[in-house]
PDB file of C-alpha atoms and ligand atoms in Angstrom:
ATOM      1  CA  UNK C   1     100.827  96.576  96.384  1.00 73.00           C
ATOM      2  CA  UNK C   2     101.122  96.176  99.881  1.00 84.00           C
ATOM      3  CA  UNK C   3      98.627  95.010 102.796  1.00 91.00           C
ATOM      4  CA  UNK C   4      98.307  93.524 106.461  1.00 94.00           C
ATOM      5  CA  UNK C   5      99.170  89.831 106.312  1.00 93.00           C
ATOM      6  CA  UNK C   6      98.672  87.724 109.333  1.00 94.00           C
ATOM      7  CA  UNK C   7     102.432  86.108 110.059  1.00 95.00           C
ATOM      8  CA  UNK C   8     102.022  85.030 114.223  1.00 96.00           C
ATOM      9  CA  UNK C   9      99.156  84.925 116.790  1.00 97.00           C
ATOM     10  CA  UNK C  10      99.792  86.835 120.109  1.00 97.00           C
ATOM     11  CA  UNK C  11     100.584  83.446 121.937  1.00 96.00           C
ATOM     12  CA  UNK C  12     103.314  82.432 120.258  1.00 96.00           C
ATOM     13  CA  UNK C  13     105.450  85.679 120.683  1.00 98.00           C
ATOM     14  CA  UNK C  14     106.053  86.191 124.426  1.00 97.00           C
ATOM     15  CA  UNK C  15     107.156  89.682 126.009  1.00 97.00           C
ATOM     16  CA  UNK C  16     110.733  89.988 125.247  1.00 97.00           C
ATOM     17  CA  UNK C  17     111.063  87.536 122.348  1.00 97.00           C
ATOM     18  CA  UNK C  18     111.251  87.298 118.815  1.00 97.00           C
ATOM     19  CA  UNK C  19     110.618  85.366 115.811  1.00 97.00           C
ATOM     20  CA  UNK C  20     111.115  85.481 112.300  1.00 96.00           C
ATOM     21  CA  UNK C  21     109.634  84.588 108.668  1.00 96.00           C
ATOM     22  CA  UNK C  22     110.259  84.621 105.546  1.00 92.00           C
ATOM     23  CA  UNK C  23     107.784  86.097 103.205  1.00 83.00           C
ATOM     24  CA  UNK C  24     107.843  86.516  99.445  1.00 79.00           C
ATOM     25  CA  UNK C  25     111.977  85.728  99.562  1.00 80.00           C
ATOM     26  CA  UNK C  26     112.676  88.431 102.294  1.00 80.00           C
ATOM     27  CA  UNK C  27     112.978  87.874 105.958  1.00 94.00           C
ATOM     28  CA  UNK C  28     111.455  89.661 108.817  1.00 97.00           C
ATOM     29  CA  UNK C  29     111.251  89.438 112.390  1.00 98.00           C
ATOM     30  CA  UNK C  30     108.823  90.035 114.566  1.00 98.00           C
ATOM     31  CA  UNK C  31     109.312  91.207 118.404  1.00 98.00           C
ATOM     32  CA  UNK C  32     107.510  91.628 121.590  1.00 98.00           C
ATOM     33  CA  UNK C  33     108.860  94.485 123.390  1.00 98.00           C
ATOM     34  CA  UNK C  34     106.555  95.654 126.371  1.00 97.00           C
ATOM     35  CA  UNK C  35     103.265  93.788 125.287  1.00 97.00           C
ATOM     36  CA  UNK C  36     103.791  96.195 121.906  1.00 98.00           C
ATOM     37  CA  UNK C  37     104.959  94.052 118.537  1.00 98.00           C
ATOM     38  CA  UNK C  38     107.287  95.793 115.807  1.00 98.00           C
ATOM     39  CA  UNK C  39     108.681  94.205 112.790  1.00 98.00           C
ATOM     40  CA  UNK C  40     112.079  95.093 110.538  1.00 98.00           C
ATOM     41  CA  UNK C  41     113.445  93.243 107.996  1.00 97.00           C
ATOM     42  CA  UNK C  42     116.190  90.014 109.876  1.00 97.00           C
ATOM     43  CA  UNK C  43     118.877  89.959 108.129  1.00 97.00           C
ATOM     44  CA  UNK C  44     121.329  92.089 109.708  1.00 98.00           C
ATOM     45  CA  UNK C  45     122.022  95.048 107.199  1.00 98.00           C
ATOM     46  CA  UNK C  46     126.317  94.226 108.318  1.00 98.00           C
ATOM     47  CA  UNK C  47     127.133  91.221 106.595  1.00 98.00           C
ATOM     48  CA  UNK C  48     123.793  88.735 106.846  1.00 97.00           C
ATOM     49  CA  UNK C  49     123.644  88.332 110.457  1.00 97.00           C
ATOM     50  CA  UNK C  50     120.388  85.955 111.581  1.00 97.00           C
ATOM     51  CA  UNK C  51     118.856  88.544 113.933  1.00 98.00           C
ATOM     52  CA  UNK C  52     116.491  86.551 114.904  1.00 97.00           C
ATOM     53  CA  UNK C  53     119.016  84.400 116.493  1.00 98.00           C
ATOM     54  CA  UNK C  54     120.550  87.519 118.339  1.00 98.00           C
ATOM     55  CA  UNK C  55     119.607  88.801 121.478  1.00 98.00           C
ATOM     56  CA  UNK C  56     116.593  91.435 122.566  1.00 98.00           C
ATOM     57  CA  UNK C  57     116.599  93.956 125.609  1.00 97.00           C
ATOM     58  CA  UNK C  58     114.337  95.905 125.548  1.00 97.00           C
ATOM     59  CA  UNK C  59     113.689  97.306 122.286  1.00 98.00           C
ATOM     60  CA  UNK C  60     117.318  96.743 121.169  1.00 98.00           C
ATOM     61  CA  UNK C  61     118.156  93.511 119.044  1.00 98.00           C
ATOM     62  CA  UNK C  62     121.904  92.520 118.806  1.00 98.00           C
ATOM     63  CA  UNK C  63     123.185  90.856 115.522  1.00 98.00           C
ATOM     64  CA  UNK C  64     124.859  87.389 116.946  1.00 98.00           C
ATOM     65  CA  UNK C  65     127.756  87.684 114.090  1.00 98.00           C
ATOM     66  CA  UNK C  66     129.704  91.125 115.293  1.00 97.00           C
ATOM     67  CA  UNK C  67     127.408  92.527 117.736  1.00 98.00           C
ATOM     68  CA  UNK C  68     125.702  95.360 115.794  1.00 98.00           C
ATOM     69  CA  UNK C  69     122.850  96.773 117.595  1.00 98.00           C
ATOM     70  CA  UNK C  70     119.419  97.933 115.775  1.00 98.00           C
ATOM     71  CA  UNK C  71     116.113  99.326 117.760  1.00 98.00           C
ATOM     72  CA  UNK C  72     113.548  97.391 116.792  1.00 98.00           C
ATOM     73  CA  UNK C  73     111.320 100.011 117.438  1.00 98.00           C
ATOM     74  CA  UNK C  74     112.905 102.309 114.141  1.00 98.00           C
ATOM     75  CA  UNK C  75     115.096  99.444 112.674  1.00 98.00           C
ATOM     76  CA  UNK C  76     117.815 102.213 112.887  1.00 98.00           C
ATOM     77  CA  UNK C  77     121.364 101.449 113.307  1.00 98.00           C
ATOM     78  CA  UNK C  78     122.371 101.924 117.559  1.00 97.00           C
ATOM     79  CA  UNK C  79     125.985 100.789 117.691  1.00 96.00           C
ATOM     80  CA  UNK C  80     128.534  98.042 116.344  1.00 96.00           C
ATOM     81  CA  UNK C  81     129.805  97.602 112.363  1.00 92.00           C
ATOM     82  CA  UNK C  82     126.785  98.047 110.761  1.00 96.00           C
ATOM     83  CA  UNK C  83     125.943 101.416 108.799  1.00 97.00           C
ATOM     84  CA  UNK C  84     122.695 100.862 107.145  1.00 98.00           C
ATOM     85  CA  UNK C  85     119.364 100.745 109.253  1.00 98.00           C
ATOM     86  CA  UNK C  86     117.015  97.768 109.054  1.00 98.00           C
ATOM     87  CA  UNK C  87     113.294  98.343 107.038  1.00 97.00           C
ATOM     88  CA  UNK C  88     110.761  98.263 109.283  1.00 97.00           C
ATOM     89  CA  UNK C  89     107.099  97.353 108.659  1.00 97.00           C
ATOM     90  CA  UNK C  90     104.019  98.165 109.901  1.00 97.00           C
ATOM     91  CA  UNK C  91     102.665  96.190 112.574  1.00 97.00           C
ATOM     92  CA  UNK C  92      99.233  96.200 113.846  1.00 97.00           C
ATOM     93  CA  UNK C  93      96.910  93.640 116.202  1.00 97.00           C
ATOM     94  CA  UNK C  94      93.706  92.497 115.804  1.00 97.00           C
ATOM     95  CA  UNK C  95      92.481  90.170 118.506  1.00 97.00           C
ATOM     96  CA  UNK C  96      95.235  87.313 118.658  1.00 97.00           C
ATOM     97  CA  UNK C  97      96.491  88.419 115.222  1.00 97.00           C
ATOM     98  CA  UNK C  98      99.714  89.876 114.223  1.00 97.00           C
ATOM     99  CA  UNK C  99      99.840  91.858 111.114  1.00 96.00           C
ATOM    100  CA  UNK C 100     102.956  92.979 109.126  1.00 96.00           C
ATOM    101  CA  UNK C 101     101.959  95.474 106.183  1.00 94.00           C
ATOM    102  CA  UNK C 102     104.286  93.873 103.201  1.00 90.00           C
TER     103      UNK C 102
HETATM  104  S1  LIG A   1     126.441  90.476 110.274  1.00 51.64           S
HETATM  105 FE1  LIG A   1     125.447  91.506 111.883  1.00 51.64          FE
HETATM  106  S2  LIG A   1     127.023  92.597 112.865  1.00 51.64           S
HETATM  107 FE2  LIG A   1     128.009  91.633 111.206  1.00 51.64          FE
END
């Protein structure tokens, strides 16, 4: 069954960051990208990559390991070694709270 889950309040995820967590032994991140939050699954999709630890522009996250680009907005593949896209979740705000649908 899935449902919303509260992972992060607003505050703690500023516009153009990221964060991730682990949940139920899979990770996820979760990014700011305009004021709007989306979440995909952070373990690059490559080899393992922490893409959490990569860097965001805009709404494009780069793996730090070989430099495979996602859209954090999809979690689809954009460029670089990796083939598969990301999962992405459902994301939705209530007040200060972030919710991921898992
Ligand atoms: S592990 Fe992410 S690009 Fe290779």
């Amino acid at each position: 069954m899935t449902e919303f889950v509260k992972f992060a309040s607003t505050d703690e995820i500023k516009e153009g960051k990221m964060k991730d967590f682990s949940v139920n032994g899979s990770k996820l991140l979760i990014a700011n990208v305009n004021g709007n939050y989306y979440s995909i699954c952070s373990t690059c999709t490559h080899k393992g990559g922490p893409l959490a630890d990569g860097e965001l522009k805009g709404n494009i996250i780069t793996c730090p390991w070989h430099g495979a680009k996602f859209d954090v907005t999809t979690g689809k593949v954009i460029g670089g070694s990796a083939k598969e896209d990301e999962k992405k979740y459902e994301v939705k705000v209530q007040g200060k709270d972030i919710l991921v649908k898992i």
